[in-house]
XYZ file of C-alpha atoms in Angstrom:
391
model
C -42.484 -62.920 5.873
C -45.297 -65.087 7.218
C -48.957 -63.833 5.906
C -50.921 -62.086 8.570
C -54.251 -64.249 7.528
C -54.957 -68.032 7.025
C -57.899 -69.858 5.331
C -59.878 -72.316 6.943
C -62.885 -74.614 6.370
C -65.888 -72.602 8.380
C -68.418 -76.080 9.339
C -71.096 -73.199 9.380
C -70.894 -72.065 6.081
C -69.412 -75.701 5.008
C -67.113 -73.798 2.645
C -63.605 -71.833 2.701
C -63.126 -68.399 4.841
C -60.346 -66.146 5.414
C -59.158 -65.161 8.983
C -56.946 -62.865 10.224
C -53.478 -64.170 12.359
C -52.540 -61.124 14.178
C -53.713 -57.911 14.579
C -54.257 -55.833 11.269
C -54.730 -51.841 11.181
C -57.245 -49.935 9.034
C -54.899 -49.236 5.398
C -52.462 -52.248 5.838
C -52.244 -54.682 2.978
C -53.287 -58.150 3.231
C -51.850 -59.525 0.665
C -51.017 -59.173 -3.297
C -52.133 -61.735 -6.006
C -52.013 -62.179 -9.325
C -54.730 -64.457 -11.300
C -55.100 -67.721 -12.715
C -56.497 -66.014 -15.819
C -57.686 -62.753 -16.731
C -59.442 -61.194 -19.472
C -60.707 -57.788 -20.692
C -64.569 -57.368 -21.065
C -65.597 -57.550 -24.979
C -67.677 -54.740 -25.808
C -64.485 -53.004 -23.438
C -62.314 -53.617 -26.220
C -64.364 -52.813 -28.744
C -65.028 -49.547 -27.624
C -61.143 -48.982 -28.049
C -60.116 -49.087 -24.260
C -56.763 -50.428 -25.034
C -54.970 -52.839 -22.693
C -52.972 -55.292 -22.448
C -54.076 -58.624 -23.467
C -52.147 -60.407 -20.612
C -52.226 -58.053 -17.267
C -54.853 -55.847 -18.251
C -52.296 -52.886 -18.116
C -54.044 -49.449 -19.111
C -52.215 -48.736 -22.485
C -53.499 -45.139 -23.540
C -51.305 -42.382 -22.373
C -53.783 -40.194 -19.772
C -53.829 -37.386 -22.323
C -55.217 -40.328 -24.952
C -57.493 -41.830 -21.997
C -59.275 -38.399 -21.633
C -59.232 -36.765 -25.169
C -61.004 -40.158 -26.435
C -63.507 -40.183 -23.643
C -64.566 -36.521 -23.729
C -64.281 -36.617 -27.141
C -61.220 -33.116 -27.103
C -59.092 -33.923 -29.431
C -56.274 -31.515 -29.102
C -56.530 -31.227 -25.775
C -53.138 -30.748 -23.799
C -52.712 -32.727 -20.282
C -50.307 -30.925 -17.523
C -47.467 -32.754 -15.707
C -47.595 -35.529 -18.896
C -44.303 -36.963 -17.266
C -46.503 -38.226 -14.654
C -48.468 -40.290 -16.823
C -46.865 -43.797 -16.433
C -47.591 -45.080 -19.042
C -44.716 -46.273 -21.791
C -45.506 -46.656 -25.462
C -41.907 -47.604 -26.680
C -42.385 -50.692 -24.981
C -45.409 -51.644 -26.069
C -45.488 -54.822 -28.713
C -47.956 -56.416 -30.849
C -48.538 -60.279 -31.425
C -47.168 -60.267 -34.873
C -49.554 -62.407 -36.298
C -52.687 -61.046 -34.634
C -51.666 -58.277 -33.688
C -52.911 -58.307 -29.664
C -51.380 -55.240 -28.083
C -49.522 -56.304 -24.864
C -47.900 -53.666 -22.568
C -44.088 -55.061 -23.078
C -42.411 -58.243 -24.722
C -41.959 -59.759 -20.756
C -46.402 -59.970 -21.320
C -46.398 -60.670 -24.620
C -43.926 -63.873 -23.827
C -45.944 -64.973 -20.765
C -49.354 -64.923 -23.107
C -47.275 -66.724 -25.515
C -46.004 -69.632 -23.015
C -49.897 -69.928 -21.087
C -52.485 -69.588 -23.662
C -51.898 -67.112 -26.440
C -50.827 -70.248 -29.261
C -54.381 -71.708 -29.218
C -56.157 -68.275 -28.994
C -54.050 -66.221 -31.507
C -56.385 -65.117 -34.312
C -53.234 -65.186 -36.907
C -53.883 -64.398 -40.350
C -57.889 -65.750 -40.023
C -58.916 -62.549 -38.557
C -62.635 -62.827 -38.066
C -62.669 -66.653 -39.529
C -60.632 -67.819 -36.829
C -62.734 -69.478 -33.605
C -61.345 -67.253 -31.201
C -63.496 -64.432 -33.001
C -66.037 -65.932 -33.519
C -66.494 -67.321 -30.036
C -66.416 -63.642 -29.484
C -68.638 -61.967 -31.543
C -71.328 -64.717 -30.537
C -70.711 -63.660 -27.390
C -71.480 -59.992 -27.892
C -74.582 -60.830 -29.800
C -75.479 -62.673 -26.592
C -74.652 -60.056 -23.687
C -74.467 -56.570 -24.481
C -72.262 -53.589 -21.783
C -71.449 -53.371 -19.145
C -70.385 -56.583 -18.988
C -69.888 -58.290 -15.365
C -68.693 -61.880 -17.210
C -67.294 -62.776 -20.216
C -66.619 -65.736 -22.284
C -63.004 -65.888 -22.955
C -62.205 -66.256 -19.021
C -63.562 -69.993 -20.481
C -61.968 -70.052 -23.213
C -58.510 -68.986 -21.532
C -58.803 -71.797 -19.077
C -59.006 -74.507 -21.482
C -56.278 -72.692 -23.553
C -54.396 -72.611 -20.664
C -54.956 -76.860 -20.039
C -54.156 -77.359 -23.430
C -50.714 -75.599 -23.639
C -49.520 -77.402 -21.298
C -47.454 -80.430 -22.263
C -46.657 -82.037 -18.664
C -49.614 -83.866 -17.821
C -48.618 -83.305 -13.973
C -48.644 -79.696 -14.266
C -52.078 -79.584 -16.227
C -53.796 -81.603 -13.702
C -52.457 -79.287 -10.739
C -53.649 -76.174 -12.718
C -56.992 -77.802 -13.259
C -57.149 -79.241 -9.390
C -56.447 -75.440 -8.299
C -59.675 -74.709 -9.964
C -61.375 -76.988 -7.837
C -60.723 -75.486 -4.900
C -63.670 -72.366 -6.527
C -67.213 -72.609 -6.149
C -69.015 -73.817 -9.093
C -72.487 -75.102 -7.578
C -75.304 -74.421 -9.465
C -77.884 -74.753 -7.100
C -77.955 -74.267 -2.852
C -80.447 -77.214 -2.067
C -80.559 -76.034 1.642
C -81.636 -72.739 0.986
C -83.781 -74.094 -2.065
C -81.873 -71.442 -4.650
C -80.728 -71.538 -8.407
C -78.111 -69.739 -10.354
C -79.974 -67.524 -12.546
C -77.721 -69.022 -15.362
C -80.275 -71.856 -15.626
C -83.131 -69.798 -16.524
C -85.109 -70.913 -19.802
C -83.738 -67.691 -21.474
C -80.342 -68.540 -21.319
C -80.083 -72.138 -22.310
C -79.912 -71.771 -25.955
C -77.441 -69.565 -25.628
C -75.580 -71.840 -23.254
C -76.057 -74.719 -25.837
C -74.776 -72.160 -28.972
C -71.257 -71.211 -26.825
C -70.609 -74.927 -25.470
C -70.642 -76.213 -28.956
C -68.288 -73.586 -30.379
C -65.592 -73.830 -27.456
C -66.340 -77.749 -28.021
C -66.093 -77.532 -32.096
C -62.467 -75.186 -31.777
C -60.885 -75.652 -28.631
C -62.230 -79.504 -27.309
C -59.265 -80.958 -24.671
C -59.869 -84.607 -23.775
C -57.962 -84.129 -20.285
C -60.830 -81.603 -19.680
C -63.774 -83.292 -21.598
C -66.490 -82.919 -18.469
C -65.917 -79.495 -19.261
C -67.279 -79.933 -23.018
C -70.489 -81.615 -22.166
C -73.684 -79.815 -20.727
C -73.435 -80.041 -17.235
C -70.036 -80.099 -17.040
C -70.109 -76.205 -19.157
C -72.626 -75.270 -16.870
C -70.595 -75.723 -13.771
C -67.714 -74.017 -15.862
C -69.996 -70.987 -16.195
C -70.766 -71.263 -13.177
C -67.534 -71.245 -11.629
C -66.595 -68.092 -13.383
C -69.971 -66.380 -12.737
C -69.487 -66.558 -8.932
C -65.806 -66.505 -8.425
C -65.265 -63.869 -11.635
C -63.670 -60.662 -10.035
C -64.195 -57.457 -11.623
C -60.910 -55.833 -12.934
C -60.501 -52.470 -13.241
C -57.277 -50.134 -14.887
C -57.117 -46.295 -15.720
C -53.898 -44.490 -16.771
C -55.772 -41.410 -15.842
C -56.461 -42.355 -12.849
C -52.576 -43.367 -11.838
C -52.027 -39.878 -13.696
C -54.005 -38.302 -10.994
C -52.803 -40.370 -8.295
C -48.904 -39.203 -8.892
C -49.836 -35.567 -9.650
C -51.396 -35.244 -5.774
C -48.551 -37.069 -4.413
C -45.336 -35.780 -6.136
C -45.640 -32.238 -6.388
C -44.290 -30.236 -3.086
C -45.673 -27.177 -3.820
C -48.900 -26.075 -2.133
C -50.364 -23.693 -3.827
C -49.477 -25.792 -7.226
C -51.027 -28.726 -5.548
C -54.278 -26.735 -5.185
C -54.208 -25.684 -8.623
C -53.833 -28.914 -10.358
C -56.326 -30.709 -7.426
C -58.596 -28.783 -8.642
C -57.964 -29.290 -12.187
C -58.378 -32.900 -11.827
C -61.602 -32.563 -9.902
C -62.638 -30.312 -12.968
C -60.943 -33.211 -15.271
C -63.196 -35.894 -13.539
C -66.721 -34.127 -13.880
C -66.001 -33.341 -17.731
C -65.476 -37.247 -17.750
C -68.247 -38.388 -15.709
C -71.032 -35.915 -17.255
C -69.479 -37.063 -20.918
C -68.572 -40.161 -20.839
C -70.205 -41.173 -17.883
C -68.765 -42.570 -14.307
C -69.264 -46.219 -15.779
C -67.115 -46.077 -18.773
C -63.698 -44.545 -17.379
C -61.454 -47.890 -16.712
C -60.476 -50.815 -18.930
C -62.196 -53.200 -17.521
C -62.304 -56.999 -17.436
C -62.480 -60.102 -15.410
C -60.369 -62.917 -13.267
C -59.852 -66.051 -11.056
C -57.948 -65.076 -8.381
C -57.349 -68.251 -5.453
C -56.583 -65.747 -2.493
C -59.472 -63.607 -3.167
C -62.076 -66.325 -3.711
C -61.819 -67.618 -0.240
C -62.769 -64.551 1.444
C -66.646 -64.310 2.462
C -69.250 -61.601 1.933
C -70.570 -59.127 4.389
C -72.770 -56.088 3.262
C -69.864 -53.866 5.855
C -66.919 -55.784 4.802
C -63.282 -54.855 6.448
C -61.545 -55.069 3.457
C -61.621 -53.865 -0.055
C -59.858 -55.342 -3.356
C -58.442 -52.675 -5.466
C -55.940 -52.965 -8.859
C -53.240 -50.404 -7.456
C -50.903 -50.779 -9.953
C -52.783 -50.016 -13.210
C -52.829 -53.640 -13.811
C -54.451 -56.873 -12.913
C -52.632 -57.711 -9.824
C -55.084 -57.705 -6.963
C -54.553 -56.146 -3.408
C -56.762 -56.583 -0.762
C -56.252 -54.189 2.203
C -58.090 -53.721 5.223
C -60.859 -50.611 5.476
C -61.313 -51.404 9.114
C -58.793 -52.837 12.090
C -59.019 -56.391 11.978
C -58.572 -58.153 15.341
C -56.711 -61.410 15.510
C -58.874 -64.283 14.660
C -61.413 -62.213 13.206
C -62.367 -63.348 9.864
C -61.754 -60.815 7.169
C -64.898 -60.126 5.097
C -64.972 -58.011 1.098
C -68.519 -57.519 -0.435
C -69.068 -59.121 -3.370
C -71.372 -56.038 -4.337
C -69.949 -52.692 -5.491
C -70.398 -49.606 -3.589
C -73.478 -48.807 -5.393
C -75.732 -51.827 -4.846
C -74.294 -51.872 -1.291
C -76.930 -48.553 -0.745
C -79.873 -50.812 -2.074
C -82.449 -52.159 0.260
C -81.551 -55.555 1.861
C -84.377 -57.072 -0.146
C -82.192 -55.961 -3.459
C -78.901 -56.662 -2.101
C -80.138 -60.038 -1.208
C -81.920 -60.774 -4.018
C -78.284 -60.030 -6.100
C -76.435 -62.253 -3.741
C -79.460 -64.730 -4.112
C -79.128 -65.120 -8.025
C -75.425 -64.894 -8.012
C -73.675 -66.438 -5.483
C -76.364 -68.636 -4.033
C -76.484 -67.126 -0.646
C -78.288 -65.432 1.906
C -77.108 -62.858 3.616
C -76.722 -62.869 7.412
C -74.493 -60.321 7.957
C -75.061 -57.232 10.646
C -76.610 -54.802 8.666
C -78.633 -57.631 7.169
C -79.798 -59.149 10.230
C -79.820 -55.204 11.537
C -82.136 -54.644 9.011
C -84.519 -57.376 8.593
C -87.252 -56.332 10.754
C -87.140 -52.405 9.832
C -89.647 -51.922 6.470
C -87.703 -49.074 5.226
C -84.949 -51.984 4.559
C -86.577 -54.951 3.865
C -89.047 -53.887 0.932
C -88.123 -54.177 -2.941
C -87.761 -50.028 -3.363
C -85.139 -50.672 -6.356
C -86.162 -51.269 -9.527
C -85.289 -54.635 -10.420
C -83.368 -55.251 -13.619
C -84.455 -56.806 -16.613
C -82.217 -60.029 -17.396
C -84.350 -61.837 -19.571
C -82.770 -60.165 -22.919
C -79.117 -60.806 -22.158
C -76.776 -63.260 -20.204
C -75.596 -61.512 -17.545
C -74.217 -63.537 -14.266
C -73.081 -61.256 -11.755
């Protein structure tokens, strides 16, 4: 079936945007995509949201999921069977022991980038750790970026043997932004502050030191890391996966009966308060990071008419429109989540400033640029200066 959108070069924006071919109704799916790379966040892991190490798949039952968060125990989850969950097909690497969500994962890790990053028998003395727990020194949760999306790109180059199928994977890449700096606009990354580049310096030298490619060696040396981090700081998306969640999902939509339906609707609102006052709205997904090529070419708007969301508890992507889409209309996601999206347009723009190097001219942008109750700094801005922390 031909895709009902088409990228093109917009002269205005002198970059990539992502327009629709026919007529496209509020709800309809776009398209599906899987990503170059993904990873899960660090201190994610750590905090023992288990998933798997290739798609991201949630891999705690959603009893697990919710006696772990809300710290219960022994607490017993209705309609389990809905849970989708499936331990007996879970495997481990058997020399690191990576959890992956079924051998066909495990295999596809294997054959892309899992030989150079496998930990084996060196545990914490192997570079892959390490690279990691420098990391987590460097940038504490919640994470918006991490490390090993680097590190699995350059795994990635290096596992592969045909030199014509490296260089396409590492052309593909091109096709990202991975500017530093928008001269016309006069705006930096906030990855070159002073406070970062020691910390910059310290990760270049261990990817260089453990991992170094000579197909890819621009990539080892300053500038060429820097646009490296860069290209993952402003193309990284955010990656989200709850077994509760698809629990909750398949309990409203598979049982008949009304009254039932009531009853458990309203357990799971109950469910999802105990989680957010406990563990805390933040903390309920496994979460990580990836480079998707689809996704990347669609533009910003502060009222974007479509969303991405991670339907099936993994780290395949769908993008689906929010609003009717006429034809030729280009299609528009926000690069902010729902919560900065209620800042003012000074702190929306200053995000989108630091970030992605742009400024914002969308409606409720331009909408708002002359009304004060929009345009002054009423957010507290964060403080960045103690942690790297790109998007």
């Amino acid at each position: 079936m031909e895709p009902c959108y088409e990228i093109r070069i917009t002269q205005a924006k002198k970059g990539r945007g992502m327009f629709s071919r026919r007529f496209i109704k509020a709800g309809e799916e776009i398209f599906l995509e899987s990503p170059m790379v993904s990873v899960q966040f660090a201190w994610n892991e750590t905090c023992k949201y288990k998933a798997c190490q290739q798609c991201l798949r949630s891999m705690e039952t959603a009893e697990q999921m919710y006696r772990r968060l809300t710290n219960k125990p022994h607490f017993t989850l209705p309609k389990s069977n809905l849970c989708e969950v499936t331990p007996d097909r879970h495997v481990c690497c058997p020399d690191c022991g990576a959890p992956y969500c079924c051998r066909e994962c495990y295999e596809e890790a294997t054959a892309l980038h899992h030989k150079v990053l496998c930990t084996g028998k060196d545990g914490k003395d192997h570079p892959t750790s390490h690279l990691i727990e420098t990391w987590k020194t460097m940038h504490y949760p919640p994470e918006t970026f991490n490390i090993m999306l680097a590190a699995r790109l350059i795994a990635t180059v290096k596992q592969k043997s045909d030199p014509l199928e490296r260089k396409e994977f590492v052309d593909k890449l091109s096709t990202f932004c991975r500017s530093l700096t928008n001269d016309e606009n006069n705006i930096i990354h906030k990855l070159l502050g002073n406070q970062f580049q020691h910390q910059i310096e310290v990760l270049r030298e261990i990817l260089k030191e453990s991992f170094y490619e000579e197909s890819i060696k621009e990539w080892f040396e300053p500038d060429g890391f820097k646009s490296l981090l860069a290209l993952i700081g402003t193309n990284g998306q955010g990656i989200g996966t709850s077994s509760f969640s698809v629990w909750a999902t398949n309990c409203e939509k598979k049982i008949a009966d009304e009254n039932l339906h009531k009853e458990l609707s309203d357990l799971i609102d109950e469910l999802y308060d105990d989680l957010n006052n406990i563990a805390g709205p933040e903390f309920l997904d496994c979460e990580g990071s990836g480079l998707y090529l689809l996704q990347s070419a669609c533009n910003h708007s502060c009222v974007p008419n479509a969303q991405v969301t991670f339907p099936h508890n993994n780290h395949i992507l769908s993008l689906k429109a929010v609003k009717d889409i006429e034809p030729d209309q280009e299609i528009f996601i926000s690069y902010l989540d729902e919560c900065d999206r209620t800042r003012s347009r000074h702190s929306r723009h200053r995000l989108l400033r630091e970030n992605y190097l742009f400024i914002c001219n969308c409606p409720l942008c331009v909408s708002q640029a002359y009304d004060p109750d929009f345009t002054s700094d009423d957010d507290d801005d964060d403080d960045d200066d103690d942690c790297m922390d790109h998007n």
